[in-house]
CSV table of C-alpha atoms and ligand atoms in Angstrom, one decimal:
chain,number,residue,atom,x,y,z
A,184,MET,CA,-60.3,-73.2,-22.6
A,185,THR,CA,-59.1,-71.9,-25.4
A,186,ILE,CA,-55.7,-69.6,-25.6
A,187,PRO,CA,-56.5,-66.2,-27.1
A,188,ILE,CA,-54.3,-64.0,-29.2
A,189,LEU,CA,-53.1,-61.4,-27.1
A,190,TYR,CA,-51.5,-58.2,-28.7
A,191,ILE,CA,-48.9,-55.5,-26.5
A,192,VAL,CA,-50.6,-52.4,-27.4
A,193,ILE,CA,-48.1,-49.6,-26.4
A,194,PRO,CA,-48.1,-46.4,-27.7
A,195,CYS,CA,-44.1,-44.8,-28.4
A,196,TYR,CA,-43.2,-40.9,-28.7
A,197,ASN,CA,-39.8,-40.1,-29.1
A,198,GLU,CA,-38.8,-43.0,-26.9
A,199,GLU,CA,-35.6,-44.5,-28.8
A,200,LYS,CA,-33.2,-44.3,-25.8
A,201,VAL,CA,-35.5,-46.7,-23.4
A,202,LEU,CA,-37.7,-48.8,-26.4
A,203,ALA,CA,-33.6,-49.9,-26.9
A,204,VAL,CA,-34.2,-51.3,-23.4
A,205,THR,CA,-38.3,-52.8,-22.6
A,206,ALA,CA,-38.8,-53.9,-26.5
A,207,PRO,CA,-36.3,-57.4,-25.5
A,208,MET,CA,-38.1,-56.8,-22.2
A,209,PHE,CA,-41.6,-56.7,-24.2
A,210,ARG,CA,-40.7,-59.9,-26.4
A,211,ASP,CA,-39.3,-61.6,-23.2
A,212,LYS,CA,-42.2,-61.6,-21.5
A,213,LEU,CA,-44.3,-62.8,-24.8
A,214,MET,CA,-42.3,-65.2,-25.5
A,215,SER,CA,-42.9,-66.9,-21.7
A,216,LEU,CA,-46.3,-66.3,-21.6
A,217,VAL,CA,-46.2,-68.5,-25.4
A,218,GLU,CA,-44.1,-71.1,-23.3
A,219,ALA,CA,-46.9,-71.7,-20.8
A,220,GLY,CA,-49.3,-71.7,-23.1
A,221,LYS,CA,-51.6,-69.0,-21.5
A,222,VAL,CA,-51.3,-66.9,-25.5
A,223,ALA,CA,-50.8,-67.8,-29.0
A,224,GLU,CA,-48.0,-67.5,-30.4
A,225,TRP,CA,-49.6,-65.5,-33.2
A,226,SER,CA,-49.6,-63.0,-30.4
A,227,ARG,CA,-47.5,-59.9,-30.9
A,228,VAL,CA,-46.5,-55.9,-29.8
A,229,LEU,CA,-47.7,-53.7,-31.2
A,230,PHE,CA,-46.3,-50.4,-30.9
A,231,VAL,CA,-48.0,-47.2,-31.9
A,232,ASN,CA,-45.6,-44.4,-33.4
A,233,ASP,CA,-46.7,-41.1,-31.9
A,234,GLY,CA,-45.5,-38.8,-34.6
A,235,SER,CA,-42.2,-39.0,-32.8
A,236,ARG,CA,-39.2,-36.3,-34.1
A,237,ASP,CA,-36.5,-38.8,-32.4
A,238,GLY,CA,-35.0,-42.7,-34.4
A,239,THR,CA,-38.4,-44.0,-32.8
A,240,TRP,CA,-39.8,-44.9,-36.0
A,241,ASP,CA,-37.0,-46.7,-37.8
A,242,PHE,CA,-35.7,-48.7,-34.5
A,243,ILE,CA,-39.7,-50.3,-34.9
A,244,GLN,CA,-39.1,-50.8,-38.4
A,245,SER,CA,-35.7,-53.0,-37.4
A,246,LEU,CA,-37.3,-54.6,-34.6
A,247,SER,CA,-40.0,-55.3,-36.9
A,248,LYS,CA,-38.0,-56.8,-40.1
A,249,ASP,CA,-35.9,-59.1,-37.5
A,250,ASP,CA,-38.5,-60.5,-35.4
A,251,SER,CA,-42.0,-60.7,-36.3
A,252,VAL,CA,-43.5,-60.8,-32.9
A,253,PHE,CA,-42.3,-56.8,-33.3
A,254,GLU,CA,-45.5,-54.6,-35.1
A,255,GLY,CA,-46.1,-51.2,-35.0
A,256,LEU,CA,-47.6,-48.6,-36.5
A,257,SER,CA,-47.0,-45.1,-37.5
A,258,LEU,CA,-49.4,-42.2,-37.1
A,259,SER,CA,-49.3,-38.6,-39.2
A,260,ARG,CA,-48.5,-36.8,-36.5
A,261,ASN,CA,-48.5,-36.2,-32.6
A,262,GLN,CA,-51.8,-37.4,-31.2
A,263,GLY,CA,-51.0,-37.6,-27.8
A,264,HIS,CA,-51.0,-40.2,-25.8
A,265,GLN,CA,-54.2,-41.1,-25.5
A,266,ASN,CA,-55.3,-41.0,-28.9
A,267,ALA,CA,-51.8,-42.9,-30.0
A,268,LEU,CA,-53.3,-45.4,-27.4
A,269,LEU,CA,-56.6,-45.6,-28.8
A,270,ALA,CA,-55.2,-46.3,-32.8
A,271,GLY,CA,-53.3,-49.1,-31.4
A,272,LEU,CA,-56.4,-50.7,-29.6
A,273,MET,CA,-58.9,-50.1,-32.7
A,274,GLU,CA,-56.2,-51.8,-34.7
A,275,ALA,CA,-55.5,-54.8,-32.7
A,276,LYS,CA,-59.7,-55.1,-31.6
A,277,ASP,CA,-60.1,-57.3,-35.3
A,278,ARG,CA,-56.5,-59.2,-34.8
A,279,CYS,CA,-57.0,-60.7,-31.7
A,280,ASP,CA,-58.6,-62.0,-28.5
A,281,VAL,CA,-57.3,-59.6,-25.8
A,282,THR,CA,-55.4,-56.2,-25.6
A,283,ILE,CA,-53.0,-55.5,-23.1
A,284,SER,CA,-52.2,-51.7,-23.0
A,285,MET,CA,-49.0,-50.3,-21.2
A,286,ASP,CA,-46.4,-47.5,-21.3
A,287,CYS,CA,-43.0,-48.4,-22.9
A,288,ASP,CA,-41.2,-47.0,-20.5
A,289,GLY,CA,-41.1,-49.9,-18.7
A,290,GLN,CA,-43.2,-48.4,-15.5
A,291,ASP,CA,-45.1,-50.7,-16.3
A,292,ASP,CA,-44.4,-54.5,-14.8
A,293,PRO,CA,-44.9,-56.9,-17.3
A,294,ASP,CA,-45.1,-59.7,-15.1
A,295,ALA,CA,-48.6,-58.4,-13.9
A,296,MET,CA,-49.6,-59.6,-17.0
A,297,ASP,CA,-50.0,-63.3,-16.0
A,298,GLN,CA,-52.6,-62.3,-13.8
A,299,MET,CA,-54.3,-60.1,-15.5
A,300,LEU,CA,-54.7,-62.9,-18.4
A,301,GLU,CA,-55.9,-65.5,-15.3
A,302,GLU,CA,-58.8,-62.9,-14.9
A,303,TYR,CA,-59.8,-62.8,-18.6
A,304,GLN,CA,-59.5,-66.7,-18.2
A,305,ASN,CA,-61.9,-66.4,-15.1
A,306,GLY,CA,-64.0,-64.7,-17.1
A,307,ALA,CA,-63.3,-60.9,-16.8
A,308,GLU,CA,-63.2,-58.3,-20.0
A,309,ILE,CA,-61.2,-55.6,-18.6
A,310,VAL,CA,-58.5,-56.3,-16.1
A,311,TYR,CA,-57.5,-52.5,-14.2
A,312,GLY,CA,-53.7,-52.7,-13.3
A,313,VAL,CA,-53.2,-50.8,-10.0
A,314,ARG,CA,-50.3,-49.3,-8.9
A,315,ASN,CA,-50.2,-50.7,-5.4
A,316,LYS,CA,-47.8,-47.6,-4.4
A,317,ARG,CA,-46.4,-44.7,-5.5
A,318,THR,CA,-42.6,-44.6,-4.0
A,319,SER,CA,-41.5,-43.8,-7.4
A,320,ASP,CA,-42.8,-41.0,-8.2
A,321,SER,CA,-41.8,-38.0,-6.5
A,322,PHE,CA,-44.0,-36.1,-3.9
A,323,PHE,CA,-45.4,-33.8,-5.8
A,324,LYS,CA,-47.1,-36.3,-9.1
A,325,ARG,CA,-47.9,-38.7,-6.4
A,326,PHE,CA,-50.0,-35.5,-3.9
A,327,THR,CA,-51.4,-34.3,-7.3
A,328,ALA,CA,-52.4,-37.9,-8.5
A,329,GLU,CA,-53.9,-38.5,-5.5
A,330,SER,CA,-56.2,-36.1,-5.0
A,331,TYR,CA,-57.2,-35.6,-8.4
A,332,TYR,CA,-58.6,-39.7,-8.5
A,333,LYS,CA,-60.4,-38.5,-5.3
A,334,LEU,CA,-62.0,-35.2,-7.0
A,335,LEU,CA,-62.8,-36.9,-10.2
A,336,ASN,CA,-64.8,-39.1,-8.4
A,337,LYS,CA,-66.5,-36.9,-6.6
A,338,MET,CA,-67.1,-35.6,-9.8
A,339,GLY,CA,-69.2,-38.8,-10.6
A,340,GLY,CA,-67.1,-39.8,-13.0
A,341,GLU,CA,-66.2,-43.9,-12.8
A,342,VAL,CA,-62.1,-44.1,-12.4
A,343,VAL,CA,-60.4,-46.8,-10.9
A,344,TYR,CA,-57.9,-45.4,-7.8
A,345,ASN,CA,-54.8,-45.3,-9.6
A,346,HIS,CA,-55.1,-47.2,-12.4
A,347,ALA,CA,-53.5,-45.7,-15.2
A,348,ASP,CA,-53.0,-47.1,-18.8
A,349,TYR,CA,-52.1,-50.5,-18.2
A,350,ARG,CA,-55.0,-52.6,-18.5
A,351,LEU,CA,-56.6,-56.1,-20.2
A,352,VAL,CA,-59.5,-54.7,-22.9
A,353,SER,CA,-60.5,-58.2,-24.9
A,354,SER,CA,-62.0,-57.8,-28.3
A,355,ARG,CA,-65.0,-57.6,-27.6
A,356,VAL,CA,-64.9,-55.0,-25.6
A,357,LEU,CA,-63.6,-52.9,-27.7
A,358,GLN,CA,-65.9,-53.8,-30.2
A,359,GLU,CA,-68.2,-51.6,-28.3
A,360,PHE,CA,-66.1,-49.3,-27.2
A,361,ALA,CA,-65.1,-49.0,-31.2
A,362,ASN,CA,-69.1,-46.8,-30.8
A,363,PHE,CA,-68.0,-44.5,-28.7
A,364,GLU,CA,-67.1,-41.6,-31.0
A,365,GLU,CA,-66.1,-38.7,-29.2
A,366,VAL,CA,-62.8,-36.7,-29.5
A,367,ASN,CA,-62.4,-35.6,-26.2
A,368,ILE,CA,-60.8,-39.1,-24.8
A,369,PHE,CA,-60.0,-40.2,-21.2
A,370,LEU,CA,-59.5,-44.2,-22.1
A,371,ARG,CA,-59.4,-44.7,-17.8
A,372,GLY,CA,-62.4,-43.0,-17.5
A,373,MET,CA,-64.4,-44.8,-20.2
A,374,PHE,CA,-63.6,-48.2,-20.0
A,375,PRO,CA,-65.7,-47.9,-16.8
A,376,LEU,CA,-69.1,-47.0,-19.1
A,377,VAL,CA,-69.2,-50.1,-21.5
A,378,GLY,CA,-69.4,-52.4,-18.3
A,379,PHE,CA,-68.7,-56.3,-19.2
A,380,LYS,CA,-66.9,-57.8,-15.9
A,381,SER,CA,-64.1,-55.6,-14.7
A,382,THR,CA,-61.2,-56.4,-12.1
A,383,CYS,CA,-58.3,-55.5,-10.8
A,384,VAL,CA,-54.7,-56.5,-10.6
A,385,TYR,CA,-52.1,-55.2,-8.0
A,386,TYR,CA,-48.8,-54.1,-9.2
A,387,GLU,CA,-45.7,-52.0,-8.1
A,388,ARG,CA,-44.4,-49.1,-10.8
A,389,ARG,CA,-41.1,-48.9,-10.8
A,390,GLU,CA,-38.8,-45.7,-12.5
A,391,ARG,CA,-39.5,-45.0,-16.0
A,392,LEU,CA,-36.1,-46.6,-17.4
A,393,ALA,CA,-35.2,-44.5,-19.5
A,394,GLY,CA,-35.5,-40.8,-21.5
A,395,GLU,CA,-37.3,-37.8,-19.6
A,396,SER,CA,-40.9,-38.1,-19.0
A,397,ARG,CA,-43.3,-37.0,-22.4
A,398,TYR,CA,-45.8,-35.6,-19.6
A,399,PRO,CA,-44.7,-32.2,-19.0
A,400,LEU,CA,-47.1,-30.4,-16.2
A,401,ALA,CA,-48.9,-28.6,-18.3
A,402,LYS,CA,-49.8,-31.7,-20.4
A,403,MET,CA,-50.7,-34.0,-17.7
A,404,MET,CA,-53.1,-30.8,-16.1
A,405,ALA,CA,-55.0,-30.9,-19.3
A,406,LEU,CA,-55.6,-34.2,-19.2
A,407,ALA,CA,-56.4,-34.0,-15.9
A,408,PHE,CA,-59.1,-31.6,-17.4
A,409,ASP,CA,-60.2,-33.3,-19.7
A,410,GLY,CA,-60.4,-36.8,-17.0
A,411,ILE,CA,-63.0,-34.3,-15.6
A,412,THR,CA,-65.1,-32.2,-18.8
A,413,SER,CA,-65.4,-35.2,-20.4
A,414,LEU,CA,-66.6,-37.3,-17.6
A,415,SER,CA,-68.8,-34.5,-15.9
A,416,ILE,CA,-71.3,-32.0,-16.1
A,417,ARG,CA,-71.2,-31.6,-11.9
A,418,PRO,CA,-69.0,-28.6,-12.3
A,419,ILE,CA,-71.8,-26.5,-14.7
A,420,ARG,CA,-74.1,-27.9,-12.1
A,421,PHE,CA,-71.8,-27.0,-9.5
A,422,ILE,CA,-71.9,-23.4,-10.8
A,423,THR,CA,-75.6,-23.2,-11.8
A,424,GLY,CA,-76.2,-23.5,-7.5
A,425,CYS,CA,-73.7,-21.2,-7.0
A,426,GLY,CA,-75.7,-18.9,-9.0
A,427,ALA,CA,-78.6,-19.9,-6.7
A,428,PHE,CA,-77.2,-19.1,-3.3
A,429,PHE,CA,-75.7,-15.6,-4.7
A,430,ALA,CA,-78.5,-14.7,-5.7
A,431,LEU,CA,-80.9,-15.5,-2.2
A,432,VAL,CA,-77.5,-13.9,-0.2
A,433,SER,CA,-78.4,-11.2,-2.9
A,434,MET,CA,-82.3,-10.6,-2.3
A,435,ILE,CA,-81.7,-10.7,1.2
A,436,LEU,CA,-79.1,-8.1,1.6
A,437,ILE,CA,-81.5,-5.9,-0.5
A,438,ILE,CA,-84.1,-6.2,1.5
A,439,TYR,CA,-80.8,-5.0,4.1
A,440,VAL,CA,-80.4,-2.3,2.2
A,441,LEU,CA,-83.4,-0.8,1.9
A,442,VAL,CA,-84.3,-1.1,5.9
A,443,SER,CA,-81.6,1.3,6.4
A,444,PHE,CA,-82.5,3.5,4.1
A,445,PHE,CA,-85.8,3.8,5.5
A,446,SER,CA,-84.5,4.2,9.0
A,447,GLY,CA,-82.6,6.6,7.5
A,448,ASN,CA,-78.9,5.3,9.4
A,449,THR,CA,-77.3,4.4,5.5
A,450,VAL,CA,-73.3,5.6,5.4
A,451,PRO,CA,-71.8,5.6,2.1
A,452,GLY,CA,-70.1,2.1,1.6
A,453,TRP,CA,-67.6,2.8,0.0
A,454,SER,CA,-65.6,-0.4,0.6
A,455,SER,CA,-68.4,-2.7,0.7
A,456,ASN,CA,-69.4,-2.4,-2.3
A,457,LEU,CA,-67.0,-2.7,-3.7
A,458,ILE,CA,-66.1,-5.8,-2.5
A,459,SER,CA,-69.3,-7.8,-3.8
A,460,VAL,CA,-68.6,-6.4,-6.8
A,461,CYS,CA,-64.9,-7.9,-7.5
A,462,LEU,CA,-66.6,-11.2,-5.5
A,463,ILE,CA,-69.4,-11.4,-7.7
A,464,GLY,CA,-66.9,-10.2,-10.7
A,465,GLY,CA,-64.8,-13.3,-10.1
A,466,ILE,CA,-67.6,-15.6,-9.9
A,467,GLN,CA,-69.2,-15.3,-13.0
A,468,LEU,CA,-65.6,-14.8,-15.0
A,469,ILE,CA,-64.9,-18.5,-13.5
A,470,SER,CA,-68.5,-20.4,-13.8
A,471,LEU,CA,-68.1,-18.5,-17.5
A,472,GLY,CA,-64.9,-19.8,-17.8
A,473,VAL,CA,-66.0,-23.4,-17.3
A,474,ILE,CA,-68.8,-23.0,-19.8
A,475,GLY,CA,-66.5,-21.9,-22.3
A,476,GLU,CA,-64.6,-25.1,-21.9
A,477,TYR,CA,-67.6,-27.3,-22.0
A,478,ILE,CA,-68.7,-24.5,-24.7
A,479,GLY,CA,-65.3,-25.6,-26.7
A,480,LYS,CA,-65.6,-29.0,-26.6
A,481,ILE,CA,-68.9,-29.5,-27.8
A,482,TYR,CA,-67.8,-27.1,-30.9
A,483,LEU,CA,-64.4,-29.7,-31.2
A,484,GLU,CA,-66.9,-33.1,-31.0
A,485,THR,CA,-69.5,-31.6,-33.7
A,486,LYS,CA,-66.8,-31.4,-36.5
A,487,HIS,CA,-66.1,-34.7,-36.8
A,488,ARG,CA,-62.5,-34.8,-36.7
A,489,PRO,CA,-60.8,-38.2,-37.4
A,490,ARG,CA,-58.5,-38.7,-33.9
A,491,TYR,CA,-55.9,-40.1,-35.6
A,492,ILE,CA,-54.7,-41.1,-39.0
A,493,ILE,CA,-52.4,-44.1,-39.3
A,494,GLU,CA,-49.7,-42.9,-42.1
A,495,LYS,CA,-47.9,-46.4,-41.7
A,496,ARG,CA,-47.9,-50.1,-40.8
A,497,THR,CA,-45.1,-52.7,-40.9
A,498,TYR,CA,-47.2,-55.5,-42.0
A,499,GLU,CA,-48.4,-53.2,-44.7
A,500,GLY,CA,-49.6,-55.1,-47.7
A,501,GLU,CA,-49.2,-58.1,-45.6
A,502,GLU,CA,-51.6,-60.9,-45.5
A,503,ARG,CA,-54.3,-59.5,-42.3
A,504,THR,CA,-54.7,-62.7,-39.4
B,123,UDP,N1,-46.7,-40.7,-25.1
B,123,UDP,C1,-47.4,-41.1,-26.4
B,123,UDP,N2,-47.8,-39.1,-26.7
B,123,UDP,C2,-47.4,-38.3,-26.3
B,123,UDP,C3,-47.5,-38.6,-25.2
B,123,UDP,C4,-47.2,-39.7,-24.5
B,123,UDP,O1,-47.7,-41.4,-27.3
B,123,UDP,O2,-48.2,-36.8,-26.3
B,123,UDP,C5,-46.8,-42.3,-23.8
B,123,UDP,C6,-45.2,-42.4,-23.3
B,123,UDP,O3,-43.8,-43.0,-25.1
B,123,UDP,C7,-45.4,-43.3,-23.1
B,123,UDP,C8,-46.1,-43.3,-22.2
B,123,UDP,O4,-47.3,-42.2,-23.4
B,123,UDP,O5,-45.4,-44.5,-23.7
B,123,UDP,C9,-46.8,-42.7,-20.8
B,123,UDP,O6,-45.7,-41.6,-21.0
B,123,UDP,P1,-44.4,-41.0,-20.2
B,123,UDP,O7,-43.9,-42.3,-19.2
B,123,UDP,O8,-43.3,-39.9,-20.7
B,123,UDP,O9,-45.3,-40.3,-18.9
B,123,UDP,P2,-45.7,-40.6,-17.0
B,123,UDP,O10,-45.0,-42.0,-17.0
B,123,UDP,O11,-44.0,-39.2,-16.9
B,123,UDP,O12,-46.7,-40.0,-16.7
B,124,MG,MG1,-44.0,-43.1,-18.1
């Protein structure tokens, strides 16, 4: 059994408060894994500063100066959680054997890493961290999140239920993942598409240790929508189905109208007329909206813009291992 080099990849956006609490936690965990002989001593904690406006980057720099276990890279602007995480994973893939991604707010239980690494040693290339309870989330978040996972799976997106972005991924998988070039990314739905042996590990998700959620409702809804539209074209098919159904219904209606007309009992049907116009108008607008969403995504993809730009690294100029 070879001892793997582990990189713990952690995106941070305006998290100076919570990092002061969680950074020592991450270091202690990594050290205990090194001592237990589960990971190699060149393992690192890699922070990705996602264009924070507070002192997050300064803090990461001072951490890495004091302790070589910490490394950091800084994006040129805020690119969002998914892109920041991707930047870290792509950076780590050539420097280690296995990565574990997690949030920096201490909500993901670091002790689940032991089991993740065990599964890795047993041959799993991807290990999904799954929350066994959502008691630390508000009722609203729990309800919307759980309904969303169900909807996403119905839409054909292969997403592990109650798995966020706490996940072990081997560098082997990341090398393949580097070929996924889309700009609309939803990592938890994309890793299952890479294949390889995967499994789940269960953990309890805790409360944020400090600061506030960086995922306000609008950002969460954007992520939810991206999740569906980047994994599935079923909404478009659904619209086509609706179109066919309503076309059929209107055919029957036309026959009915013609029969009524010729039998001489037509009544000026103002209300029914108006209702049908509104109904069809509404359905058409929704349909156009959904189609527009996909066209917008195609537009973004054709531009081939970089998904993130790395501005600085704490290990710049050093010999790469
Ligand atoms: N995050 C990020 N960029 C953003 C928003 C969030 O890198 O634009 C990071 C954030 O610092 C945290 C993780 O993504 O490490 C998850 O965010 P948060 O804990 O606020 O989300 P929640 O747990 O409330 O869903
Ligand atoms: Mg959080």
